[in-house]
Amino acid sequence: MARSTSPTCARVFEAEAARDGRLTGAARAHFEAHAAGCASCAQEARGLEELARALRKSGTAGETDELHVRRERTRLLAAFDASLIPRPREGHAKRWLAFGLAAAMLSGLLWLRARAEVPAPSKGGPADVIVPAASLAKVEAEAGARWTRRIDDGFERIVLESGTLAVRVTHASPSRRLLVVLPDGELEDIGTVFTVTADAGHTTAVRVQEGRVVLRLRDQPPRQLVAGENWTPAPAPEKSAAPPLVPRAAPVAPRRADAAADFRVALSALNAAESARAAALFTAFLSEHPGDSRTEDAAYLRVIALQRAGKLAEMRSAAGAYLSRYPRGFRRAEVEPLAGAAQ
Amino acid sequence: MTQRSRRALERGAAWTSDPELMQQLAKGQLGALGELYDRYQAPLRSFIGRATRDAHDVDDLLHATFLAAAKSAPRYDGRSCCRPWLIGVAAQLLRQRRRAFGRFGELLAVLKGAALPLADPGSQLQARGDVERALATLSDAKRITLLMAEVEGLSCEEIAEALSIPIGTVWTRLHAARRELRQVLGTGKDVP
């Protein structure tokens, strides 16, 4: 590591320049040819390499306590989970209530103003095309459609009460997802063009022109619809639980198992504080995608969803199943207390 | 290869490449962060520890690095090994930390250094060897730059981008760091 002890060559500084990439191409080749015959420059180059080697070697001394690493790993993943799944804040109810009231008053004033400017939906009028500046999608509403739009917390929600909307996603956003809230469920868009119709509190038709959507109706498993698929509900029996709805339009493409979409749908439900539904969706995910790389995450999140839904007996059972299946799982430290949680 | 990765292979699990792992992380797949942590927590911890002279918040900085990496995963450049990229993320956080500490932090460091007798730089450093002791005498900026270049193998262009400094500044810091290290290691005397 000592500097060159040979009579110093005037070009010795080029050794460092070559090492740092300041010397390139023909100049570098010229210096390397020179250094092959110059003891001073060659020694300088060796000295720089020895210094680097010593730095690399000295940094490998000592190992971190394995237990400490595992604790820190659990802490990191918990922090990451928290960043993905924001929990309801507590202790700010009054402040948010006041803020909400003020926002509601302001929204009401703006709505009244907007009504004064935009004609109310009429039976025979032209379709409304609205693209707010920050929106992900262009919405064409057929005459008579009743709907609203809002953007909050990572979601753009188009709320359809009745009528028909044609939606075209104009640009994707990694930080925001598009949901169409229906009278009896919701439709999550995954970058697509589609039309949805609702009437008398029920979704009556979904037609996908491009891309795909996930249709989630209450008390029914989620359904993915791809380009070219048209969905309409089968007639529902009175009072008893509705039979599984079958897309009526032909041809009906066989439902592709899309683990990524199913996982995202379940996570979305958990994110939206629909804990019981999220638990059911994660259960379905585990059943339908047993070999997927996200099964451990799904098994863990099912436990969390059951905990949040207050279903403690099922939570303990799910926690036990997780520990049994993943004895060395990522979430073992978090799940163990839940498996043994007292009633 | 980490112990966990070896166990995964033994179980027959498929080995996920770094670019694939980053893609999974960009999609929000929770397990991908755990795998990334298993692969690179050790070298990152070593880098951060040496860069900060074992500051009390090395674990917090390590966490912040992985969380920042998860957030930036969609912008990962696809190189086959993401260790240099992670080092760059850590270096950016260290730079922000240094700026946040500002003069107050420098004063604390000076006071802390003044409290230690010159004849005994500290048992922790003593135990580590001459190179680590010499490294600790460098300024933060020179030390981080030197570690990124000579230990982590980042190019000067990559270092300049990660630290948001001109490449000429990188060259200057490297030259000064090497000169100071050689003086300390060669003569055994501290550099003022």
Coordinates of C-alpha atoms in Angstrom, one line a residue:
Chain A
M1 CA 0.0 0.0 0.0
A2 CA 3.0 2.3 0.2
R3 CA 3.6 4.7 -2.6
S4 CA 6.1 3.9 -5.3
T5 CA 9.7 3.8 -4.1
S6 CA 11.1 3.7 -7.6
P7 CA 12.3 7.0 -9.2
T8 CA 8.9 8.6 -9.9
C9 CA 7.8 8.6 -13.4
A10 CA 6.1 11.7 -14.7
R11 CA 3.1 9.6 -15.7
V12 CA 2.5 7.9 -12.4
F13 CA -0.6 10.0 -11.8
E14 CA -2.2 8.2 -14.7
A15 CA -2.4 5.0 -12.7
E16 CA -5.2 6.5 -10.6
A17 CA -6.8 8.1 -13.6
A18 CA -7.0 4.8 -15.3
R19 CA -8.4 3.1 -12.2
D20 CA -11.2 5.8 -11.8
G21 CA -12.2 5.8 -15.4
R22 CA -10.7 9.1 -16.3
L23 CA -8.4 7.5 -18.8
T24 CA -10.2 5.7 -21.5
G25 CA -9.9 4.3 -25.0
A26 CA -6.6 4.9 -26.7
A27 CA -5.1 7.0 -23.9
R28 CA -5.8 4.1 -21.4
A29 CA -4.3 1.6 -23.8
H30 CA -1.2 3.8 -24.2
F31 CA -0.7 4.1 -20.5
E32 CA -1.1 0.4 -19.9
A33 CA 1.5 -0.3 -22.5
H34 CA 3.7 2.2 -20.8
A35 CA 3.1 0.7 -17.3
A36 CA 4.1 -2.7 -18.5
G37 CA 7.6 -1.4 -18.9
C38 CA 7.7 1.2 -16.1
A39 CA 8.4 0.0 -12.6
S40 CA 7.2 3.2 -11.0
C41 CA 3.8 3.2 -12.7
A42 CA 3.3 -0.5 -12.3
Q43 CA 4.1 -0.2 -8.5
E44 CA 1.6 2.6 -8.2
A45 CA -1.1 0.6 -9.9
R46 CA -0.4 -2.4 -7.6
G47 CA -0.4 -0.1 -4.6
L48 CA -3.9 1.2 -5.5
E49 CA -5.2 -2.3 -5.9
E50 CA -3.7 -3.4 -2.6
L51 CA -5.3 -0.6 -0.9
A52 CA -8.7 -1.6 -2.4
R53 CA -8.1 -5.2 -1.4
A54 CA -7.4 -4.2 2.2
L55 CA -10.6 -2.2 2.3
R56 CA -12.6 -5.0 1.1
K57 CA -11.0 -7.5 3.4
S58 CA -11.3 -5.4 6.5
G59 CA -15.0 -5.0 6.0
T60 CA -15.8 -8.7 6.2
A61 CA -14.6 -9.1 9.8
G62 CA -17.2 -10.2 12.2
E63 CA -20.8 -11.4 11.7
T64 CA -24.0 -10.0 12.8
D65 CA -26.0 -11.8 15.4
E66 CA -28.5 -14.1 13.5
L67 CA -31.2 -13.4 16.1
H68 CA -30.8 -9.7 15.7
V69 CA -31.0 -10.0 11.9
R70 CA -34.3 -12.0 12.2
R71 CA -35.8 -9.4 14.6
E72 CA -34.8 -6.6 12.2
R73 CA -36.2 -8.5 9.3
T74 CA -39.6 -8.9 11.0
R75 CA -39.5 -5.2 11.9
L76 CA -38.8 -4.2 8.3
L77 CA -41.6 -6.4 6.9
A78 CA -44.0 -5.0 9.4
A79 CA -43.1 -1.5 8.4
F80 CA -43.5 -2.5 4.7
D81 CA -46.9 -4.1 5.5
A82 CA -47.9 -0.9 7.2
S83 CA -47.0 1.2 4.2
L84 CA -49.1 -1.0 2.0
I85 CA -52.0 -1.5 4.3
P86 CA -52.8 1.7 6.1
R87 CA -54.6 1.0 9.3
P88 CA -57.4 3.2 10.4
R89 CA -56.1 6.0 12.5
E90 CA -57.3 6.2 16.0
G91 CA -57.6 9.1 18.4
H92 CA -58.2 11.7 15.6
A93 CA -61.9 11.3 15.3
K94 CA -62.9 14.7 16.5
R95 CA -60.4 16.4 14.3
W96 CA -61.4 14.4 11.3
L97 CA -65.1 14.9 12.0
A98 CA -64.6 18.7 12.0
F99 CA -62.6 18.5 8.9
G100 CA -65.2 16.2 7.3
L101 CA -68.0 18.6 8.1
A102 CA -66.1 21.5 6.6
A103 CA -65.3 19.4 3.5
A104 CA -68.9 18.3 3.2
M105 CA -70.1 21.9 3.4
L106 CA -67.5 23.0 0.8
S107 CA -68.4 20.0 -1.4
G108 CA -72.1 20.9 -1.2
L109 CA -71.4 24.4 -2.3
L110 CA -69.3 23.2 -5.2
W111 CA -71.9 20.7 -6.1
L112 CA -74.6 23.3 -6.2
R113 CA -72.4 25.4 -8.3
A114 CA -71.6 22.5 -10.6
R115 CA -75.3 21.7 -11.0
A116 CA -75.9 25.3 -12.0
E117 CA -73.2 25.0 -14.7
V118 CA -73.7 21.4 -16.0
P119 CA -77.1 20.3 -17.2
A120 CA -78.6 17.5 -15.1
P121 CA -78.8 14.1 -16.9
S122 CA -81.7 14.0 -19.2
K123 CA -83.4 11.3 -21.1
G124 CA -82.8 12.5 -24.6
G125 CA -79.7 14.6 -24.2
P126 CA -76.2 13.8 -25.5
A127 CA -73.7 11.7 -23.5
D128 CA -71.6 13.5 -20.9
V129 CA -67.9 13.2 -21.4
I130 CA -65.9 14.3 -18.4
V131 CA -62.2 14.1 -17.9
P132 CA -61.0 15.9 -14.8
A133 CA -57.4 17.0 -15.0
A134 CA -56.2 14.5 -12.4
S135 CA -58.3 11.5 -13.5
L136 CA -57.1 8.2 -14.7
A137 CA -60.0 7.7 -17.1
K138 CA -62.3 9.3 -19.6
V139 CA -66.0 8.5 -18.8
E140 CA -68.8 8.7 -21.2
A141 CA -72.2 8.6 -19.5
E142 CA -75.3 7.8 -21.5
A143 CA -78.2 10.1 -21.1
G144 CA -80.0 9.6 -17.8
A145 CA -77.0 8.0 -16.0
R146 CA -76.5 9.0 -12.4
W147 CA -73.0 8.8 -11.2
T148 CA -70.2 10.7 -9.4
R149 CA -66.4 10.6 -9.2
R150 CA -64.0 11.1 -6.4
I151 CA -60.3 10.6 -5.9
D152 CA -58.9 9.7 -2.4
D153 CA -56.3 7.6 -0.8
G154 CA -54.8 5.9 -3.8
F155 CA -58.2 5.2 -5.5
E156 CA -60.2 6.9 -8.1
R157 CA -63.8 5.9 -7.5
I158 CA -66.5 6.3 -10.1
V159 CA -69.8 5.7 -8.3
L160 CA -72.6 4.5 -10.6
E161 CA -76.1 4.6 -9.2
S162 CA -78.0 3.8 -12.4
G163 CA -77.6 4.0 -16.1
T164 CA -74.6 3.2 -18.4
L165 CA -71.1 4.4 -18.3
A166 CA -68.4 3.8 -20.9
V167 CA -64.9 4.0 -19.3
R168 CA -61.6 4.3 -21.0
V169 CA -58.4 4.4 -18.9
T170 CA -56.3 7.3 -20.3
H171 CA -53.2 6.7 -18.4
A172 CA -51.9 4.3 -15.7
S173 CA -50.6 5.3 -12.4
P174 CA -48.6 3.2 -10.0
S175 CA -49.9 5.1 -7.1
R176 CA -53.6 5.1 -7.9
R177 CA -56.2 2.5 -8.9
L178 CA -59.5 2.9 -10.6
L179 CA -62.7 1.5 -9.0
V180 CA -66.2 1.7 -10.3
V181 CA -68.5 1.5 -7.3
L182 CA -71.7 -0.3 -8.2
P183 CA -75.0 -0.5 -6.3
D184 CA -74.3 -4.1 -5.5
G185 CA -70.5 -4.3 -5.6
E186 CA -67.6 -2.9 -7.5
L187 CA -65.5 -3.2 -10.6
E188 CA -61.8 -2.8 -10.5
D189 CA -60.1 -1.8 -13.7
I190 CA -56.8 -3.1 -14.8
G191 CA -56.0 -0.7 -17.6
T192 CA -58.9 -1.2 -20.0
V193 CA -61.9 0.0 -21.9
F194 CA -65.3 -1.2 -20.7
T195 CA -68.9 -0.4 -20.3
V196 CA -71.0 -1.0 -17.2
T197 CA -74.7 -0.7 -16.6
A198 CA -76.7 -0.6 -13.4
D199 CA -80.4 -0.5 -12.7
A200 CA -82.6 -0.6 -9.7
G201 CA -79.7 -1.3 -7.3
H202 CA -78.2 -4.1 -9.4
T203 CA -75.4 -4.4 -12.0
T204 CA -77.1 -5.5 -15.2
A205 CA -74.2 -5.6 -17.7
V206 CA -70.5 -5.4 -18.1
R207 CA -68.8 -5.3 -21.5
V208 CA -65.1 -5.3 -21.8
Q209 CA -63.6 -4.0 -25.1
E210 CA -59.9 -3.9 -24.1
G211 CA -57.9 -5.1 -21.2
R212 CA -59.6 -6.7 -18.2
V213 CA -61.6 -5.9 -15.2
V214 CA -62.4 -7.7 -11.9
L215 CA -66.1 -7.7 -11.1
R216 CA -66.9 -8.1 -7.4
L217 CA -70.5 -8.4 -6.4
R218 CA -71.7 -8.9 -2.9
D219 CA -71.9 -12.5 -1.7
Q220 CA -70.3 -13.7 -4.9
P221 CA -66.7 -14.7 -5.7
P222 CA -64.8 -12.2 -7.8
R223 CA -64.9 -12.6 -11.5
Q224 CA -62.4 -11.5 -14.0
L225 CA -63.6 -10.4 -17.4
V226 CA -61.3 -10.0 -20.4
A227 CA -61.5 -8.2 -23.7
G228 CA -64.5 -9.4 -25.7
E229 CA -66.4 -10.7 -22.7
N230 CA -69.9 -9.6 -22.0
W231 CA -71.4 -10.3 -18.7
T232 CA -75.0 -10.1 -17.5
P233 CA -76.5 -11.7 -14.4
A234 CA -78.6 -14.8 -14.4
P235 CA -82.1 -14.4 -13.0
A236 CA -81.8 -14.5 -9.2
P237 CA -84.1 -16.7 -7.1
E238 CA -86.2 -14.9 -4.5
K239 CA -84.9 -14.5 -0.9
S240 CA -82.5 -17.5 -0.9
A241 CA -78.9 -17.1 -1.7
A242 CA -78.3 -16.3 -5.3
P243 CA -76.8 -19.1 -7.4
P244 CA -73.4 -18.4 -8.9
L245 CA -73.9 -16.0 -11.8
V246 CA -72.8 -17.2 -15.2
P247 CA -71.8 -14.9 -18.0
R248 CA -74.6 -15.3 -20.6
A249 CA -72.9 -13.9 -23.6
A250 CA -71.1 -16.2 -26.0
P251 CA -68.4 -17.1 -26.6
V252 CA -67.4 -17.3 -22.9
A253 CA -63.7 -17.6 -22.5
P254 CA -62.5 -20.0 -19.9
R255 CA -61.7 -18.1 -16.8
R256 CA -57.9 -17.8 -16.6
A257 CA -56.4 -18.2 -13.2
D258 CA -54.8 -14.9 -12.7
A259 CA -53.1 -15.1 -9.3
A260 CA -51.8 -11.5 -9.4
A261 CA -55.2 -10.0 -10.0
D262 CA -56.9 -12.2 -7.4
F263 CA -54.2 -11.3 -4.8
R264 CA -54.6 -7.6 -5.6
V265 CA -58.3 -7.8 -5.3
A266 CA -58.0 -9.4 -1.9
L267 CA -55.4 -6.9 -0.8
S268 CA -57.7 -4.1 -2.0
A269 CA -60.5 -5.4 0.1
L270 CA -58.2 -5.5 3.2
N271 CA -57.1 -2.0 2.3
A272 CA -60.7 -0.8 2.1
A273 CA -61.3 -2.2 5.6
E274 CA -63.6 -4.9 4.2
S275 CA -62.0 -7.4 6.5
A276 CA -64.5 -10.3 6.4
R277 CA -64.6 -10.1 2.6
A278 CA -60.8 -9.9 2.4
A279 CA -60.5 -13.0 4.6
A280 CA -62.9 -14.9 2.2
L281 CA -60.9 -13.6 -0.8
F282 CA -57.6 -14.7 0.7
T283 CA -59.1 -18.1 1.5
A284 CA -60.3 -18.4 -2.1
F285 CA -56.8 -17.4 -3.3
L286 CA -55.1 -20.1 -1.3
S287 CA -57.6 -22.6 -2.7
E288 CA -57.3 -21.5 -6.3
H289 CA -53.5 -20.8 -6.5
P290 CA -51.8 -23.3 -4.1
G291 CA -48.5 -23.1 -5.9
D292 CA -48.3 -19.4 -6.3
S293 CA -45.3 -17.5 -4.7
R294 CA -47.7 -15.3 -2.8
T295 CA -49.4 -18.1 -0.8
E296 CA -47.5 -17.4 2.3
D297 CA -48.4 -13.7 2.1
A298 CA -52.0 -14.7 1.5
A299 CA -52.0 -17.1 4.4
Y300 CA -50.6 -14.4 6.7
L301 CA -53.0 -11.7 5.4
R302 CA -56.0 -14.0 5.9
V303 CA -55.0 -14.2 9.6
I304 CA -54.8 -10.4 9.8
A305 CA -58.2 -10.0 8.0
L306 CA -59.9 -12.4 10.4
Q307 CA -58.3 -10.5 13.3
R308 CA -59.7 -7.2 12.1
A309 CA -63.1 -8.8 11.4
G310 CA -63.2 -9.9 15.0
K311 CA -63.5 -13.6 14.0
L312 CA -61.0 -14.7 16.7
A313 CA -61.7 -18.5 16.5
E314 CA -61.2 -18.5 12.8
M315 CA -58.2 -16.3 13.2
R316 CA -56.5 -18.8 15.6
S317 CA -57.3 -21.6 13.3
A318 CA -55.8 -19.7 10.3
A319 CA -52.8 -18.8 12.3
G320 CA -52.3 -22.4 13.3
A321 CA -52.6 -23.4 9.6
Y322 CA -50.0 -20.8 8.7
L323 CA -47.5 -22.0 11.3
S324 CA -48.0 -25.6 10.3
R325 CA -47.5 -24.9 6.6
Y326 CA -44.7 -22.4 7.0
P327 CA -42.7 -23.5 10.0
R328 CA -39.9 -21.1 9.0
G329 CA -42.2 -18.5 7.5
F330 CA -41.5 -14.8 7.1
R331 CA -44.3 -13.9 9.4
R332 CA -43.8 -16.5 12.0
A333 CA -43.0 -14.0 14.7
E334 CA -46.2 -12.0 14.1
V335 CA -48.5 -15.1 13.7
E336 CA -47.4 -17.1 16.8
P337 CA -49.0 -14.7 19.3
L338 CA -52.2 -14.8 17.3
A339 CA -52.3 -18.6 17.2
G340 CA -52.2 -18.6 21.0
A341 CA -54.4 -15.6 21.6
A342 CA -56.8 -16.0 24.4
Q343 CA -60.5 -15.8 23.8
Chain B
M1 CA -26.0 -17.2 -1.4
T2 CA -27.8 -16.7 1.9
Q3 CA -28.9 -19.5 4.2
R4 CA -32.5 -18.8 3.5
S5 CA -32.0 -18.9 -0.2
R6 CA -30.1 -22.2 0.1
R7 CA -33.1 -23.6 2.1
A8 CA -35.4 -22.4 -0.6
L9 CA -33.5 -24.2 -3.2
E10 CA -33.4 -27.3 -1.1
R11 CA -37.2 -27.1 -0.9
G12 CA -37.3 -27.0 -4.6
A13 CA -38.4 -23.4 -4.8
A14 CA -37.3 -21.6 -7.9
W15 CA -34.5 -19.1 -7.6
T16 CA -35.7 -15.7 -8.5
S17 CA -33.2 -13.4 -10.2
D18 CA -32.6 -9.9 -8.9
P19 CA -34.5 -8.2 -11.8
E20 CA -37.4 -10.6 -11.3
L21 CA -37.4 -9.9 -7.6
M22 CA -37.4 -6.2 -8.2
Q23 CA -40.3 -6.6 -10.6
Q24 CA -42.2 -8.5 -7.9
L25 CA -41.4 -5.8 -5.4
A26 CA -42.6 -3.1 -7.8
K27 CA -45.9 -4.9 -7.9
G28 CA -46.2 -4.8 -4.2
Q29 CA -45.5 -8.4 -3.5
L30 CA -44.6 -8.6 0.2
G31 CA -42.4 -11.7 0.1
A32 CA -40.1 -10.1 -2.4
L33 CA -38.9 -7.6 0.1
G34 CA -38.0 -10.3 2.6
E35 CA -36.0 -12.1 -0.1
L36 CA -34.2 -8.9 -1.0
Y37 CA -33.4 -8.4 2.6
D38 CA -32.0 -11.9 3.0
R39 CA -29.8 -11.4 0.0
Y40 CA -28.3 -8.0 0.7
Q41 CA -28.8 -7.0 4.3
A42 CA -25.3 -8.1 5.3
P43 CA -23.3 -6.1 2.7
L44 CA -25.6 -3.1 3.1
R45 CA -25.3 -3.2 6.8
S46 CA -21.5 -3.4 6.4
F47 CA -21.5 -0.4 4.0
I48 CA -23.7 1.7 6.2
G49 CA -21.8 0.8 9.4
R50 CA -18.5 1.7 7.9
A51 CA -19.8 4.8 6.2
T52 CA -21.3 6.1 9.4
R53 CA -18.6 4.8 11.7
D54 CA -21.1 2.5 13.3
A55 CA -23.6 5.1 14.2
H56 CA -26.4 4.1 16.6
D57 CA -29.0 4.2 13.8
V58 CA -27.4 1.7 11.4
D59 CA -30.4 -0.6 11.7
D60 CA -32.8 2.3 11.0
L61 CA -30.8 3.4 8.0
L62 CA -30.8 -0.2 6.7
H63 CA -34.6 -0.3 7.1
A64 CA -34.9 3.1 5.4
T65 CA -32.8 1.8 2.5
F66 CA -35.0 -1.2 1.8
L67 CA -38.2 0.8 2.2
A68 CA -36.8 3.4 -0.2
A69 CA -35.8 0.6 -2.6
A70 CA -39.3 -0.9 -2.5
K71 CA -40.7 2.5 -3.4
S72 CA -38.2 3.0 -6.2
A73 CA -38.5 -0.6 -7.5
P74 CA -40.5 0.5 -10.5
R75 CA -37.5 2.5 -11.7
Y76 CA -35.0 -0.3 -11.2
D77 CA -32.7 -0.4 -14.2
G78 CA -32.8 -4.1 -14.7
R79 CA -29.1 -4.9 -14.0
S80 CA -28.5 -8.5 -13.1
C81 CA -27.3 -7.8 -9.6
C82 CA -29.1 -5.0 -7.6
R83 CA -26.4 -4.7 -4.9
P84 CA -24.8 -1.6 -6.5
W85 CA -28.2 -0.1 -7.0
L86 CA -29.0 -0.7 -3.3
I87 CA -25.7 0.9 -2.3
G88 CA -26.7 3.9 -4.3
V89 CA -30.0 4.1 -2.5
A90 CA -28.2 3.8 0.8
A91 CA -25.7 6.5 -0.2
Q92 CA -28.5 8.9 -1.1
L93 CA -30.1 8.4 2.4
L94 CA -26.7 8.9 4.0
R95 CA -26.3 12.1 2.1
Q96 CA -29.8 13.3 3.2
R97 CA -29.0 12.3 6.8
R98 CA -25.7 14.2 6.7
R99 CA -27.5 17.3 5.4
A100 CA -30.2 17.0 8.0
F101 CA -27.7 16.7 10.8
G102 CA -25.8 19.7 9.4
R103 CA -23.6 21.7 11.7
F104 CA -25.1 20.3 14.8
G105 CA -24.1 16.8 13.9
E106 CA -20.6 18.0 13.0
L107 CA -20.3 19.7 16.4
L108 CA -21.4 16.5 18.1
A109 CA -18.9 14.5 16.2
V110 CA -16.1 17.0 17.1
L111 CA -17.1 16.9 20.8
K112 CA -17.2 13.1 20.7
G113 CA -13.8 12.9 19.0
A114 CA -12.4 15.4 21.5
A115 CA -13.6 13.2 24.4
L116 CA -11.4 10.3 23.3
P117 CA -7.7 10.4 24.2
L118 CA -5.5 10.6 21.2
A119 CA -3.4 7.8 22.3
D120 CA -6.3 5.4 22.3
P121 CA -8.8 5.9 19.5
G122 CA -11.2 3.5 21.1
S123 CA -11.3 -0.2 21.8
Q124 CA -13.9 -0.8 19.1
L125 CA -11.7 0.7 16.4
Q126 CA -8.6 -0.9 17.9
A127 CA -10.2 -4.3 17.6
R128 CA -11.0 -3.8 14.0
G129 CA -7.5 -3.3 12.7
D130 CA -5.5 -0.6 11.2
V131 CA -7.4 -0.2 8.0
E132 CA -10.7 0.4 9.8
R133 CA -9.1 2.8 12.1
A134 CA -7.6 4.7 9.2
L135 CA -10.9 4.7 7.4
A136 CA -12.5 6.3 10.4
T137 CA -10.2 9.2 10.3
L138 CA -11.5 10.2 6.9
S139 CA -14.4 12.7 6.5
D140 CA -17.8 11.2 5.9
A141 CA -17.8 12.4 2.3
K142 CA -14.4 10.9 1.4
R143 CA -15.1 7.7 3.3
I144 CA -18.5 7.0 1.6
T145 CA -17.1 7.8 -1.8
L146 CA -14.1 5.5 -1.3
L147 CA -16.2 2.6 0.0
M148 CA -18.6 3.0 -2.9
A149 CA -15.8 2.9 -5.4
E150 CA -13.3 0.4 -4.0
V151 CA -15.5 -1.9 -1.9
E152 CA -18.8 -1.9 -3.7
G153 CA -17.4 -1.5 -7.2
L154 CA -19.6 1.4 -8.4
S155 CA -18.3 3.4 -11.3
C156 CA -17.5 7.1 -10.7
E157 CA -20.5 8.0 -12.8
E158 CA -22.7 5.9 -10.6
I159 CA -21.3 7.5 -7.5
A160 CA -21.8 11.0 -8.9
E161 CA -25.4 10.2 -9.7
A162 CA -26.1 8.6 -6.3
L163 CA -24.6 11.4 -4.3
S164 CA -25.8 14.1 -6.7
I165 CA -22.3 15.6 -7.0
P166 CA -20.2 16.4 -10.1
I167 CA -18.0 13.5 -11.3
G168 CA -15.0 15.8 -10.8
T169 CA -15.8 15.9 -7.1
V170 CA -15.9 12.1 -7.0
W171 CA -12.4 12.0 -8.5
T172 CA -11.1 14.6 -6.1
R173 CA -12.6 12.8 -3.1
L174 CA -11.1 9.5 -4.2
H175 CA -7.7 11.0 -4.7
A176 CA -7.8 12.8 -1.3
A177 CA -9.1 9.7 0.5
R178 CA -6.4 7.4 -0.9
R179 CA -3.7 9.9 -0.1
E180 CA -4.9 10.3 3.5
L181 CA -5.3 6.5 4.0
R182 CA -1.8 5.9 2.7
Q183 CA -0.4 8.5 5.0
V184 CA -2.1 7.0 8.0
L185 CA -1.3 3.5 7.2
G186 CA 2.2 4.2 5.9
T187 CA 3.4 6.4 8.8
G188 CA 1.1 5.5 11.6
K189 CA 0.3 9.2 12.3
D190 CA -3.2 10.7 12.3
V191 CA -4.0 13.1 9.5
P192 CA -5.2 16.4 11.0

